[in-house]
mmCIF file of C-alpha atoms in Angstrom:
data_model
loop_
_atom_site.group_PDB
_atom_site.id
_atom_site.type_symbol
_atom_site.label_atom_id
_atom_site.label_comp_id
_atom_site.label_asym_id
_atom_site.label_seq_id
_atom_site.Cartn_x
_atom_site.Cartn_y
_atom_site.Cartn_z
ATOM 1 C CA MET A 1 33.029 46.439 136.619
ATOM 2 C CA GLN A 2 29.300 47.878 137.395
ATOM 3 C CA GLU A 3 29.418 46.090 140.532
ATOM 4 C CA PHE A 4 32.646 48.070 141.509
ATOM 5 C CA PHE A 5 30.877 51.412 140.724
ATOM 6 C CA MET A 6 27.891 50.127 142.881
ATOM 7 C CA ASP A 7 30.202 49.060 146.147
ATOM 8 C CA TYR A 8 32.747 51.750 145.786
ATOM 9 C CA GLY A 9 31.135 54.764 143.741
ATOM 10 C CA LEU A 10 30.321 56.853 146.581
ATOM 11 C CA TRP A 11 34.051 56.467 147.987
ATOM 12 C CA LEU A 12 35.487 57.406 144.560
ATOM 13 C CA LEU A 13 33.252 60.637 144.213
ATOM 14 C CA VAL A 14 34.116 61.536 147.959
ATOM 15 C CA GLY A 15 37.736 61.051 147.099
ATOM 16 C CA LEU A 16 37.611 62.966 143.831
ATOM 17 C CA LEU A 17 35.919 66.238 145.760
ATOM 18 C CA VAL A 18 38.571 65.914 148.424
ATOM 19 C CA ILE A 19 41.304 66.096 145.575
ATOM 20 C CA ILE A 20 39.777 69.143 143.736
ATOM 21 C CA GLY A 21 39.497 70.791 147.089
ATOM 22 C CA LEU A 22 43.222 70.507 147.913
ATOM 23 C CA VAL A 23 44.157 71.588 144.461
ATOM 24 C CA PHE A 24 41.948 74.684 145.038
ATOM 25 C CA LEU A 25 43.765 75.446 148.460
ATOM 26 C CA LEU A 26 47.119 74.835 146.990
ATOM 27 C CA SER A 27 46.661 77.067 144.232
ATOM 28 C CA GLY A 28 45.599 79.986 146.184
ATOM 29 C CA LYS A 29 48.655 79.579 148.519
ATOM 30 C CA SER A 30 51.361 80.259 145.612
ATOM 31 C CA LYS A 31 49.657 83.657 144.614
ATOM 32 C CA THR A 32 50.072 85.483 147.824
ATOM 33 C CA LYS A 33 50.549 89.149 147.375
ATOM 34 C CA GLU A 34 53.487 90.965 148.853
ATOM 35 C CA VAL A 35 52.509 93.635 151.243
ATOM 36 C CA ALA A 36 54.645 96.895 151.512
ATOM 37 C CA PRO A 37 56.169 97.411 154.898
ATOM 38 C CA PRO A 38 54.382 99.987 156.876
ATOM 39 C CA VAL A 39 55.371 103.366 156.517
ATOM 40 C CA ALA A 40 55.698 105.762 159.488
ATOM 41 C CA VAL A 41 53.530 108.985 159.439
ATOM 42 C CA GLU A 42 54.110 111.675 161.603
ATOM 43 C CA VAL A 43 50.821 113.325 163.094
ATOM 44 C CA GLU A 44 50.592 117.088 164.584
ATOM 45 C CA THR A 45 48.627 117.371 167.503
ATOM 46 C CA ILE A 46 46.815 120.680 168.157
ATOM 47 C CA PRO A 47 45.941 121.658 171.758
ATOM 48 C CA VAL A 48 42.367 121.931 172.281
ATOM 49 C CA ALA A 49 42.259 125.222 173.726
ATOM 50 C CA ALA A 50 43.595 126.642 170.262
ATOM 51 C CA VAL A 51 40.467 125.443 168.368
ATOM 52 C CA PRO A 52 38.089 128.315 167.968
ATOM 53 C CA VAL A 53 34.539 127.240 169.005
ATOM 54 C CA ALA A 54 31.382 129.071 167.318
ATOM 55 C CA ALA A 55 28.836 130.486 169.556
ATOM 56 C CA PRO A 56 25.474 128.401 169.182
ATOM 57 C CA VAL A 57 22.742 130.199 166.685
ATOM 58 C CA PRO A 58 19.471 130.669 168.699
ATOM 59 C CA VAL A 59 16.534 128.971 166.639
ATOM 60 C CA ALA A 60 13.057 130.279 166.890
ATOM 61 C CA PRO A 61 10.640 127.943 167.833
ATOM 62 C CA VAL A 62 8.199 126.680 165.058
ATOM 63 C CA GLY A 63 4.637 126.994 165.406
ATOM 64 C CA ILE A 64 2.407 123.911 164.719
ATOM 65 C CA GLU A 65 -1.028 124.555 163.729
ATOM 66 C CA LEU A 66 -3.495 121.671 164.404
ATOM 67 C CA VAL A 67 -6.359 121.263 161.731
ATOM 68 C CA VAL A 68 -9.365 119.428 162.889
ATOM 69 C CA VAL A 69 -11.163 117.639 160.368
ATOM 70 C CA GLU A 70 -14.904 117.058 160.979
ATOM 71 C CA PRO A 71 -16.484 113.833 159.681
ATOM 72 C CA VAL A 72 -18.653 114.038 156.781
ATOM 73 C CA ALA A 73 -22.331 112.315 157.279
ATOM 74 C CA VAL A 74 -22.643 109.920 154.449
ATOM 75 C CA GLU A 75 -26.269 108.692 153.823
ATOM 76 C CA PRO A 76 -26.514 104.997 153.380
ATOM 77 C CA ILE A 77 -27.093 103.338 150.124
ATOM 78 C CA THR A 78 -30.507 101.761 149.852
ATOM 79 C CA VAL A 79 -30.701 98.785 147.288
ATOM 80 C CA GLU A 80 -34.069 97.920 145.944
ATOM 81 C CA PRO A 81 -35.047 94.168 145.707
ATOM 82 C CA VAL A 82 -34.944 92.991 142.392
ATOM 83 C CA GLU A 83 -37.743 90.459 141.648
ATOM 84 C CA VAL A 84 -36.458 87.216 140.286
ATOM 85 C CA ILE A 85 -38.581 85.571 137.438
ATOM 86 C CA GLU A 86 -37.721 81.963 137.040
ATOM 87 C CA ALA A 87 -38.109 80.599 133.190
ATOM 88 C CA GLU A 88 -40.308 78.065 132.890
ATOM 89 C CA ALA A 89 -39.356 75.267 130.725
ATOM 90 C CA PRO A 90 -41.218 75.195 127.761
ATOM 91 C CA ALA A 91 -44.016 72.747 127.623
ATOM 92 C CA PRO A 92 -42.981 69.531 125.714
ATOM 93 C CA VAL A 93 -43.498 69.688 122.079
ATOM 94 C CA ALA A 94 -46.779 68.011 121.214
ATOM 95 C CA ALA A 95 -44.956 65.475 118.485
ATOM 96 C CA VAL A 96 -45.916 62.678 116.613
ATOM 97 C CA THR A 97 -47.006 60.072 119.461
ATOM 98 C CA SER A 98 -46.564 56.430 118.614
ATOM 99 C CA GLU A 99 -48.459 53.251 120.109
ATOM 100 C CA ALA A 100 -44.899 52.546 122.261
ATOM 101 C CA GLY A 101 -45.501 55.719 124.338
ATOM 102 C CA GLU A 102 -42.067 56.799 124.662
ATOM 103 C CA ASP A 103 -38.665 56.706 122.679
ATOM 104 C CA ASP A 104 -35.292 55.035 123.956
ATOM 105 C CA LEU A 105 -33.392 58.469 124.949
ATOM 106 C CA LEU A 106 -30.494 56.351 125.880
ATOM 107 C CA ARG A 107 -29.915 55.535 122.156
ATOM 108 C CA MET A 108 -28.445 59.318 121.740
ATOM 109 C CA LYS A 109 -24.799 59.785 122.410
ATOM 110 C CA GLY A 110 -24.316 61.640 125.673
ATOM 111 C CA VAL A 111 -27.691 60.711 127.405
ATOM 112 C CA GLY A 112 -27.063 58.095 130.190
ATOM 113 C CA PRO A 113 -29.598 56.841 132.619
ATOM 114 C CA LYS A 114 -29.565 59.808 135.148
ATOM 115 C CA LEU A 115 -30.091 62.203 132.371
ATOM 116 C CA LYS A 116 -32.695 60.102 130.751
ATOM 117 C CA ALA A 117 -34.582 60.222 133.964
ATOM 118 C CA LEU A 118 -34.109 63.960 134.338
ATOM 119 C CA LEU A 119 -35.447 64.472 130.832
ATOM 120 C CA ASN A 120 -38.855 62.249 131.871
ATOM 121 C CA GLU A 121 -39.323 64.303 134.655
ATOM 122 C CA LEU A 122 -39.287 67.179 132.297
ATOM 123 C CA GLY A 123 -41.894 65.664 130.243
ATOM 124 C CA ILE A 124 -39.426 64.917 127.267
ATOM 125 C CA THR A 125 -39.792 61.205 126.238
ATOM 126 C CA ARG A 126 -39.608 61.354 122.414
ATOM 127 C CA PHE A 127 -37.125 62.156 119.988
ATOM 128 C CA ALA A 128 -39.416 64.045 117.887
ATOM 129 C CA GLN A 129 -39.846 66.383 120.806
ATOM 130 C CA ILE A 130 -36.179 67.077 121.337
ATOM 131 C CA ALA A 131 -35.901 67.213 117.199
ATOM 132 C CA ALA A 132 -38.445 70.242 117.239
ATOM 133 C CA TRP A 133 -36.281 72.166 120.051
ATOM 134 C CA THR A 134 -35.581 75.987 118.981
ATOM 135 C CA ASP A 135 -32.754 78.044 120.551
ATOM 136 C CA THR A 136 -35.060 79.311 123.137
ATOM 137 C CA ASP A 137 -36.222 75.649 123.992
ATOM 138 C CA ILE A 138 -32.418 74.579 124.347
ATOM 139 C CA ALA A 139 -31.798 77.344 126.854
ATOM 140 C CA ALA A 140 -34.912 77.047 128.890
ATOM 141 C CA ILE A 141 -34.299 73.106 129.291
ATOM 142 C CA ASP A 142 -30.577 73.678 129.862
ATOM 143 C CA ALA A 143 -31.161 75.949 132.744
ATOM 144 C CA ARG A 144 -33.170 72.867 134.246
ATOM 145 C CA LEU A 145 -30.294 70.422 133.514
ATOM 146 C CA GLY A 146 -28.391 71.032 136.982
ATOM 147 C CA ASN A 147 -24.952 69.385 136.383
ATOM 148 C CA PHE A 148 -25.657 68.344 133.096
ATOM 149 C CA LYS A 149 -25.921 72.274 131.806
ATOM 150 C CA GLY A 150 -24.427 72.685 128.447
ATOM 151 C CA ARG A 151 -25.000 69.085 127.257
ATOM 152 C CA PRO A 152 -27.726 69.490 124.753
ATOM 153 C CA ILE A 153 -25.515 72.051 122.537
ATOM 154 C CA ARG A 154 -22.330 70.126 123.339
ATOM 155 C CA ASP A 155 -23.581 66.759 122.266
ATOM 156 C CA GLN A 156 -25.864 67.976 119.369
ATOM 157 C CA TRP A 157 -28.963 66.483 120.674
ATOM 158 C CA VAL A 158 -31.311 68.131 118.263
ATOM 159 C CA ASP A 159 -29.531 67.027 115.113
ATOM 160 C CA GLN A 160 -29.247 63.635 116.714
ATOM 161 C CA ALA A 161 -32.813 63.467 117.497
ATOM 162 C CA LYS A 162 -33.816 64.542 114.149
ATOM 163 C CA TYR A 163 -32.098 61.220 112.561
ATOM 164 C CA LEU A 164 -33.673 59.012 115.418
ATOM 165 C CA ALA A 165 -37.282 60.625 115.006
ATOM 166 C CA ALA A 166 -37.136 60.024 111.258
ATOM 167 C CA GLY A 167 -35.877 56.488 111.591
ATOM 168 C CA ASP A 168 -32.492 57.202 109.674
ATOM 169 C CA ILE A 169 -30.191 54.671 111.439
ATOM 170 C CA ALA A 170 -27.663 54.804 108.876
ATOM 171 C CA GLY A 171 -27.450 58.601 108.608
ATOM 172 C CA PHE A 172 -27.205 58.594 112.519
ATOM 173 C CA GLU A 173 -24.454 56.003 112.556
ATOM 174 C CA ALA A 174 -22.614 57.579 109.857
ATOM 175 C CA GLN A 175 -22.607 61.228 111.839
ATOM 176 C CA TYR A 176 -22.243 59.767 115.448
ATOM 177 C CA GLY A 177 -21.155 56.112 115.256
ATOM 178 C CA LYS A 178 -22.652 52.844 116.116
ATOM 179 C CA LEU A 179 -25.893 52.843 118.220
#
């Protein structure tokens, strides 16, 4: 049965549309309106000479007065240059230094190799440094992160670094997942 519709379905659809069209056309033929026969109307003709014509009324010309507008002199606006002061990144926090020299910042969630290299360029190599950041430190560092702007707050670096600087691996994994 399915093969029948696959082979002849289009032809059946065309035939159905033709039948519907014929029914529509034939139904309109049976309802023709009867038109009343034309009625003769007599029209009286009036000779043109019998129609009075009014004399033209003279119209006084209207005077148009031109108004000349003179341009107003506008002084150019001068803008004084604004001195741009770049915010310096805070000096890296002098935190507890260990014999190893630097921490593996890749252990923090949201820090990858490129971001670790950028943080190392800024002098940030220890979890204790990040854990000691204040809001102003975060804003200054965030301004220098380029494409990674907003990551310290979004990924909660300060909180992560507090766990890792204290060596609280269990607390870190409970909050942020496995290392």
